[in-house]
């Protein structure tokens, strides 16, 4: 093992704080909502796998009457297995989208805050959702970058 003989200070970085309290709070909320979204997505994926397994184990019959019964039964099975987790996933997505907007609404105090917002945009504006992720953080970062660099523009 290498034992350091003297402590070397890390170089100053814009990624080191302090950040505005509103940005820190919004960042923590966004991280928590993203974790909840990943958990809800995993639960939904497992439920969909169970429903798909049921379909494989119970093939569609050939007769018209059998097909009608099978469709009704498959619908009930799907509703029982997938619907609750799907609704939970949609709820988690709404919370995640709200957390994205909350972070986007933070007015950066300086370029350090703006850089941290840009880092969050890179991570969270690319998250795949069942609806379109409109990259709200990226849009605000671009706006504030213009304000900081070209004060007369915005």
XYZ file of N, CA and C in Angstrom:
462
model
N 0.833 -1.185 0.000
C 0.000 0.000 0.000
C 0.870 1.238 0.000
N 0.430 2.217 -0.720
C 1.170 3.477 -0.786
C 0.643 4.383 0.316
N 1.570 4.889 1.095
C 1.203 5.789 2.187
C 1.593 7.198 1.785
N 0.622 8.109 1.715
C 0.974 9.477 1.334
C 1.786 10.143 2.449
N 2.795 10.872 2.054
C 3.634 11.534 3.041
C 3.143 12.926 3.366
N 2.388 13.511 2.461
C 1.826 14.827 2.760
C 0.467 14.957 2.093
N -0.372 15.703 2.682
C -1.716 15.883 2.140
C -1.659 16.865 0.981
N -2.298 16.495 -0.095
C -2.364 17.377 -1.261
C -3.792 17.879 -1.372
N -3.942 19.175 -1.410
C -5.278 19.761 -1.517
C -5.797 19.572 -2.935
N -7.043 19.198 -3.022
C -7.679 19.053 -4.333
C -7.806 20.424 -4.973
N -7.670 20.493 -6.287
C -7.807 21.794 -6.945
C -9.223 22.337 -6.805
N -9.308 23.645 -6.775
C -10.633 24.273 -6.695
C -11.417 23.906 -7.948
N -12.656 23.573 -7.768
C -13.491 23.146 -8.885
C -14.849 23.806 -8.767
N -15.435 24.153 -9.901
C -16.789 24.720 -9.826
C -17.814 23.688 -9.371
N -17.433 22.392 -9.360
C -18.360 21.371 -8.887
C -18.397 21.295 -7.367
N -17.454 21.965 -6.708
C -17.478 21.997 -5.257
C -18.374 23.145 -4.822
N -19.090 22.948 -3.730
C -20.040 23.939 -3.246
C -19.346 25.214 -2.831
N -20.000 26.099 -2.188
C -21.398 25.974 -1.775
C -22.366 26.360 -2.905
N -23.530 25.768 -2.835
C -24.585 26.065 -3.791
C -25.735 26.727 -3.047
N -26.602 27.356 -3.795
C -27.743 28.002 -3.156
C -28.617 26.936 -2.493
N -29.182 27.252 -1.325
C -30.010 26.270 -0.614
C -31.195 25.762 -1.451
N -31.777 26.620 -2.254
C -32.905 26.197 -3.093
C -32.450 25.148 -4.108
N -31.246 25.323 -4.651
C -30.721 24.357 -5.617
C -30.419 23.025 -4.937
N -29.860 23.077 -3.749
C -29.557 21.847 -3.010
C -30.845 21.089 -2.702
N -31.862 21.809 -2.216
C -33.146 21.163 -1.906
C -33.781 20.551 -3.151
N -33.778 21.298 -4.247
C -34.372 20.801 -5.488
C -33.579 19.612 -6.024
N -32.267 19.654 -5.870
C -31.425 18.553 -6.332
C -31.712 17.280 -5.549
N -31.821 17.395 -4.240
C -32.125 16.224 -3.409
C -33.504 15.653 -3.743
N -34.465 16.534 -3.946
C -35.816 16.074 -4.309
C -35.801 15.360 -5.661
N -35.022 15.877 -6.605
C -34.929 15.247 -7.923
C -34.271 13.876 -7.823
N -33.218 13.774 -7.030
C -32.553 12.481 -6.850
C -33.498 11.462 -6.219
N -34.234 11.883 -5.199
C -35.188 10.982 -4.533
C -36.298 10.539 -5.497
N -36.802 11.480 -6.278
C -37.877 11.121 -7.205
C -37.354 10.199 -8.304
N -36.112 10.357 -8.694
C -35.535 9.475 -9.705
C -35.386 8.058 -9.153
N -34.956 7.942 -7.908
C -34.850 6.619 -7.276
C -36.231 5.960 -7.181
N -37.236 6.741 -6.800
C -38.603 6.210 -6.718
C -39.101 5.788 -8.102
N -38.749 6.560 -9.126
C -39.132 6.224 -10.495
C -38.480 4.920 -10.940
N -37.204 4.742 -10.630
C -36.519 3.493 -11.000
C -37.147 2.301 -10.288
N -37.514 2.479 -9.016
C -38.146 1.388 -8.266
C -39.515 1.051 -8.855
N -40.308 2.066 -9.161
C -41.634 1.838 -9.744
C -41.515 1.178 -11.122
N -40.519 1.552 -11.880
C -40.305 0.959 -13.186
C -39.936 -0.521 -13.060
N -39.124 -0.852 -12.077
C -38.743 -2.254 -11.862
C -39.954 -3.093 -11.466
N -40.805 -2.539 -10.599
C -42.014 -3.246 -10.181
C -42.936 -3.452 -11.381
N -43.079 -2.425 -12.208
C -43.933 -2.535 -13.391
C -43.364 -3.552 -14.385
N -42.068 -3.550 -14.565
C -41.449 -4.527 -15.473
C -41.701 -5.952 -14.990
N -41.609 -6.162 -13.679
C -41.857 -7.497 -13.119
C -43.321 -7.905 -13.324
N -44.238 -6.958 -13.134
C -45.660 -7.248 -13.327
C -45.948 -7.582 -14.791
N -45.344 -6.829 -15.700
C -45.543 -7.116 -17.122
C -44.966 -8.484 -17.491
N -43.853 -8.846 -16.883
C -43.272 -10.165 -17.145
C -44.207 -11.273 -16.668
N -44.856 -11.067 -15.523
C -45.825 -12.055 -15.025
C -47.002 -12.181 -15.988
N -47.496 -11.048 -16.475
C -48.620 -11.081 -17.413
C -48.223 -11.773 -18.717
N -47.024 -11.504 -19.181
C -46.548 -12.170 -20.400
C -46.378 -13.673 -20.174
N -45.937 -14.051 -18.987
C -45.797 -15.472 -18.666
C -47.169 -16.149 -18.662
N -48.180 -15.458 -18.143
C -49.536 -16.017 -18.136
C -50.001 -16.271 -19.566
N -49.733 -15.323 -20.453
C -50.148 -15.475 -21.854
C -49.439 -16.674 -22.485
N -48.159 -16.842 -22.187
C -47.423 -17.995 -22.726
C -47.960 -19.319 -22.177
N -48.333 -19.315 -20.897
C -48.833 -20.538 -20.253
C -50.271 -20.865 -20.646
N -51.003 -19.872 -21.106
C -52.407 -20.045 -21.486
C -52.591 -19.555 -22.914
N -52.210 -20.342 -23.890
C -52.308 -19.895 -25.289
C -53.752 -19.639 -25.710
N -53.884 -18.724 -26.655
C -55.201 -18.372 -27.163
C -55.811 -19.572 -27.882
N -57.059 -19.914 -27.564
C -57.723 -21.051 -28.237
C -58.069 -20.715 -29.685
N -58.522 -21.717 -30.396
C -58.828 -21.554 -31.827
C -60.283 -21.161 -32.089
N -61.189 -21.612 -31.240
C -62.617 -21.350 -31.492
C -62.978 -19.908 -31.166
N -64.019 -19.391 -31.833
C -64.463 -18.013 -31.582
C -64.898 -17.817 -30.140
N -65.697 -18.753 -29.658
C -66.190 -18.654 -28.282
C -65.017 -18.713 -27.295
N -64.089 -19.591 -27.562
C -62.906 -19.712 -26.711
C -62.056 -18.459 -26.745
N -61.944 -17.867 -27.915
C -61.157 -16.634 -28.049
C -61.789 -15.512 -27.226
N -63.117 -15.386 -27.297
C -63.806 -14.333 -26.521
C -63.578 -14.524 -25.027
N -63.708 -15.761 -24.567
C -63.484 -16.038 -23.146
C -62.031 -15.760 -22.761
N -61.120 -16.170 -23.643
C -59.708 -15.987 -23.361
C -59.352 -14.506 -23.280
N -59.916 -13.709 -24.182
C -59.653 -12.261 -24.175
C -60.147 -11.642 -22.871
N -61.336 -12.028 -22.429
C -61.868 -11.502 -21.164
C -60.980 -11.907 -19.994
N -60.587 -13.169 -19.967
C -59.737 -13.663 -18.883
C -58.372 -12.981 -18.914
N -57.781 -12.845 -20.103
C -56.477 -12.195 -20.239
C -56.554 -10.738 -19.788
N -57.661 -10.091 -20.102
C -57.850 -8.697 -19.680
C -57.926 -8.595 -18.159
N -58.647 -9.524 -17.533
C -58.749 -9.528 -16.069
C -57.386 -9.797 -15.427
N -56.664 -10.751 -15.992
C -55.335 -11.068 -15.461
C -54.415 -9.856 -15.605
N -54.459 -9.234 -16.774
C -53.624 -8.052 -17.015
C -53.991 -6.925 -16.058
N -55.289 -6.697 -15.867
C -55.724 -5.655 -14.938
C -55.251 -5.949 -13.520
N -55.330 -7.199 -13.124
C -54.929 -7.565 -11.766
C -53.417 -7.479 -11.574
N -52.667 -7.876 -12.584
C -51.211 -7.920 -12.438
C -50.531 -6.592 -12.773
N -50.929 -5.964 -13.856
C -50.174 -4.831 -14.385
C -50.749 -3.466 -13.991
N -52.056 -3.354 -13.956
C -52.661 -2.034 -13.730
C -52.170 -1.328 -12.467
N -52.127 -1.985 -11.305
C -51.656 -1.253 -10.110
C -50.218 -0.727 -10.254
N -49.339 -1.548 -10.813
C -47.949 -1.098 -10.960
C -47.829 -0.022 -12.043
N -48.676 -0.103 -13.056
C -48.679 0.910 -14.107
C -49.105 2.266 -13.539
N -50.146 2.257 -12.731
C -50.597 3.505 -12.110
C -49.536 4.069 -11.176
N -48.846 3.184 -10.473
C -47.756 3.618 -9.587
C -46.615 4.213 -10.411
N -46.317 3.606 -11.540
C -45.268 4.137 -12.423
C -45.654 5.518 -12.945
N -46.898 5.679 -13.360
C -47.338 6.991 -13.840
C -47.254 8.039 -12.741
N -47.607 7.654 -11.527
C -47.506 8.569 -10.391
C -46.050 8.954 -10.129
N -45.157 7.974 -10.193
C -43.732 8.245 -9.991
C -43.191 9.155 -11.102
N -43.674 8.961 -12.318
C -43.246 9.827 -13.420
C -43.727 11.258 -13.217
N -44.946 11.412 -12.735
C -45.456 12.764 -12.456
C -44.617 13.442 -11.381
N -44.267 12.702 -10.336
C -43.436 13.262 -9.269
C -42.048 13.619 -9.793
N -41.500 12.772 -10.651
C -40.188 13.044 -11.241
C -40.248 14.302 -12.114
N -41.263 14.401 -12.952
C -41.412 15.576 -13.818
C -41.573 16.844 -12.981
N -42.326 16.743 -11.889
C -42.490 17.901 -10.999
C -41.157 18.282 -10.356
N -40.344 17.296 -10.001
C -39.036 17.575 -9.409
C -38.097 18.197 -10.447
N -38.196 17.759 -11.700
C -37.408 18.398 -12.760
C -37.782 19.873 -12.887
N -39.065 20.144 -12.891
C -39.550 21.529 -13.019
C -39.102 22.346 -11.809
N -39.183 21.740 -10.631
C -38.760 22.446 -9.411
C -37.294 22.867 -9.529
N -36.434 21.962 -10.002
C -35.031 22.326 -10.151
C -34.872 23.375 -11.247
N -35.635 23.238 -12.316
C -35.539 24.200 -13.416
C -35.979 25.600 -12.991
N -36.871 25.680 -12.022
C -37.361 26.985 -11.564
C -36.391 27.713 -10.633
N -35.358 27.013 -10.174
C -34.369 27.664 -9.309
C -33.598 28.680 -10.143
N -33.529 29.893 -9.653
C -32.736 30.919 -10.316
C -31.307 30.788 -9.811
N -30.367 30.461 -10.694
C -28.991 30.269 -10.235
C -28.400 31.572 -9.716
N -27.731 31.480 -8.563
C -27.120 32.660 -7.968
C -25.867 33.075 -8.738
N -25.164 32.102 -9.299
C -23.934 32.384 -10.029
C -23.691 31.257 -11.034
N -22.552 31.331 -11.695
C -22.259 30.316 -12.705
C -21.996 28.945 -12.086
N -21.594 28.893 -10.844
C -21.411 27.602 -10.171
C -22.764 26.890 -10.049
N -23.789 27.632 -9.628
C -25.140 27.053 -9.580
C -25.588 26.616 -10.975
N -25.301 27.451 -11.959
C -25.693 27.140 -13.331
C -24.995 25.876 -13.827
N -23.728 25.723 -13.480
C -22.997 24.524 -13.880
C -23.599 23.286 -13.216
N -23.969 23.412 -11.962
C -24.591 22.268 -11.287
C -25.938 21.932 -11.921
N -26.684 22.948 -12.302
C -27.953 22.697 -12.998
C -27.694 21.994 -14.332
N -26.631 22.393 -15.030
C -26.292 21.757 -16.303
C -25.937 20.283 -16.085
N -25.231 19.990 -15.001
C -24.900 18.594 -14.684
C -26.175 17.785 -14.449
N -27.128 18.373 -13.757
C -28.400 17.693 -13.520
C -29.159 17.500 -14.832
N -29.070 18.466 -15.713
C -29.752 18.352 -17.007
C -29.199 17.180 -17.801
N -27.889 17.027 -17.792
C -27.269 15.924 -18.530
C -27.765 14.584 -18.005
N -27.911 14.482 -16.707
C -28.330 13.213 -16.096
C -29.829 12.997 -16.229
N -30.622 13.973 -15.816
C -32.050 13.747 -15.631
C -32.922 14.109 -16.822
N -32.454 14.959 -17.726
C -33.272 15.282 -18.894
C -33.240 14.163 -19.924
N -32.372 13.178 -19.731
C -32.277 12.046 -20.646
C -33.027 10.815 -20.134
N -33.670 10.916 -18.989
C -34.383 9.773 -18.422
C -35.562 9.421 -19.315
N -35.681 8.136 -19.631
C -36.770 7.667 -20.485
C -38.054 7.544 -19.662
N -39.106 8.140 -20.173
C -40.413 8.104 -19.517
C -41.436 7.534 -20.492
N -42.616 7.196 -19.971
C -43.678 6.730 -20.858
C -44.227 7.894 -21.682
N -44.051 9.081 -21.193
C -44.408 10.282 -21.945
C -43.105 10.926 -22.418
N -43.191 11.989 -23.169
C -41.990 12.659 -23.652
C -41.337 13.436 -22.518
N -40.048 13.279 -22.363
C -39.279 14.071 -21.410
C -38.811 15.310 -22.156
N -39.381 16.457 -21.843
C -39.145 17.664 -22.629
C -37.886 18.427 -22.227
N -37.024 17.833 -21.413
C -35.749 18.432 -21.013
C -35.919 19.820 -20.407
N -36.735 19.960 -19.355
C -36.983 21.297 -18.814
C -35.751 21.950 -18.208
N -34.856 21.162 -17.633
C -33.677 21.754 -16.996
C -32.747 22.317 -18.061
N -32.546 21.599 -19.134
C -31.659 22.057 -20.211
C -32.126 23.383 -20.795
N -33.414 23.505 -20.965
C -33.957 24.742 -21.537
C -33.660 25.937 -20.635
N -33.820 25.752 -19.338
C -33.580 26.844 -18.400
C -32.094 27.155 -18.295
N -31.271 26.117 -18.335
C -29.816 26.331 -18.295
C -29.386 27.180 -19.489
N -29.896 26.868 -20.656
C -29.551 27.648 -21.852
C -29.983 29.109 -21.687
N -31.165 29.318 -21.143
C -31.663 30.683 -20.924
C -30.760 31.444 -19.956
N -30.430 30.818 -18.817
C -29.604 31.505 -17.829
C -28.165 31.684 -18.306
N -27.679 30.790 -19.132
C -26.346 30.963 -19.696
C -26.303 32.225 -20.550
N -27.354 32.423 -21.326
C -27.447 33.667 -22.108
C -27.487 34.880 -21.192
N -28.251 34.792 -20.114
C -28.348 35.922 -19.181
C -26.998 36.245 -18.550
N -26.240 35.207 -18.188
C -24.939 35.436 -17.556
C -23.902 35.953 -18.559
N -23.901 35.410 -19.754
C -22.867 35.745 -20.738
C -23.211 36.976 -21.566
N -24.497 37.183 -21.820
C -24.940 38.323 -22.612
C -26.058 39.036 -21.857
N -25.706 39.822 -20.830
C -26.735 40.413 -19.964
C -27.805 41.222 -20.691
N -27.492 41.838 -21.799
C -28.479 42.638 -22.510
C -29.452 41.795 -23.327
N -29.179 40.503 -23.500
C -30.006 39.640 -24.349
C -31.290 39.180 -23.675
N -31.214 38.857 -22.396
C -32.388 38.269 -21.756
C -33.055 39.236 -20.822
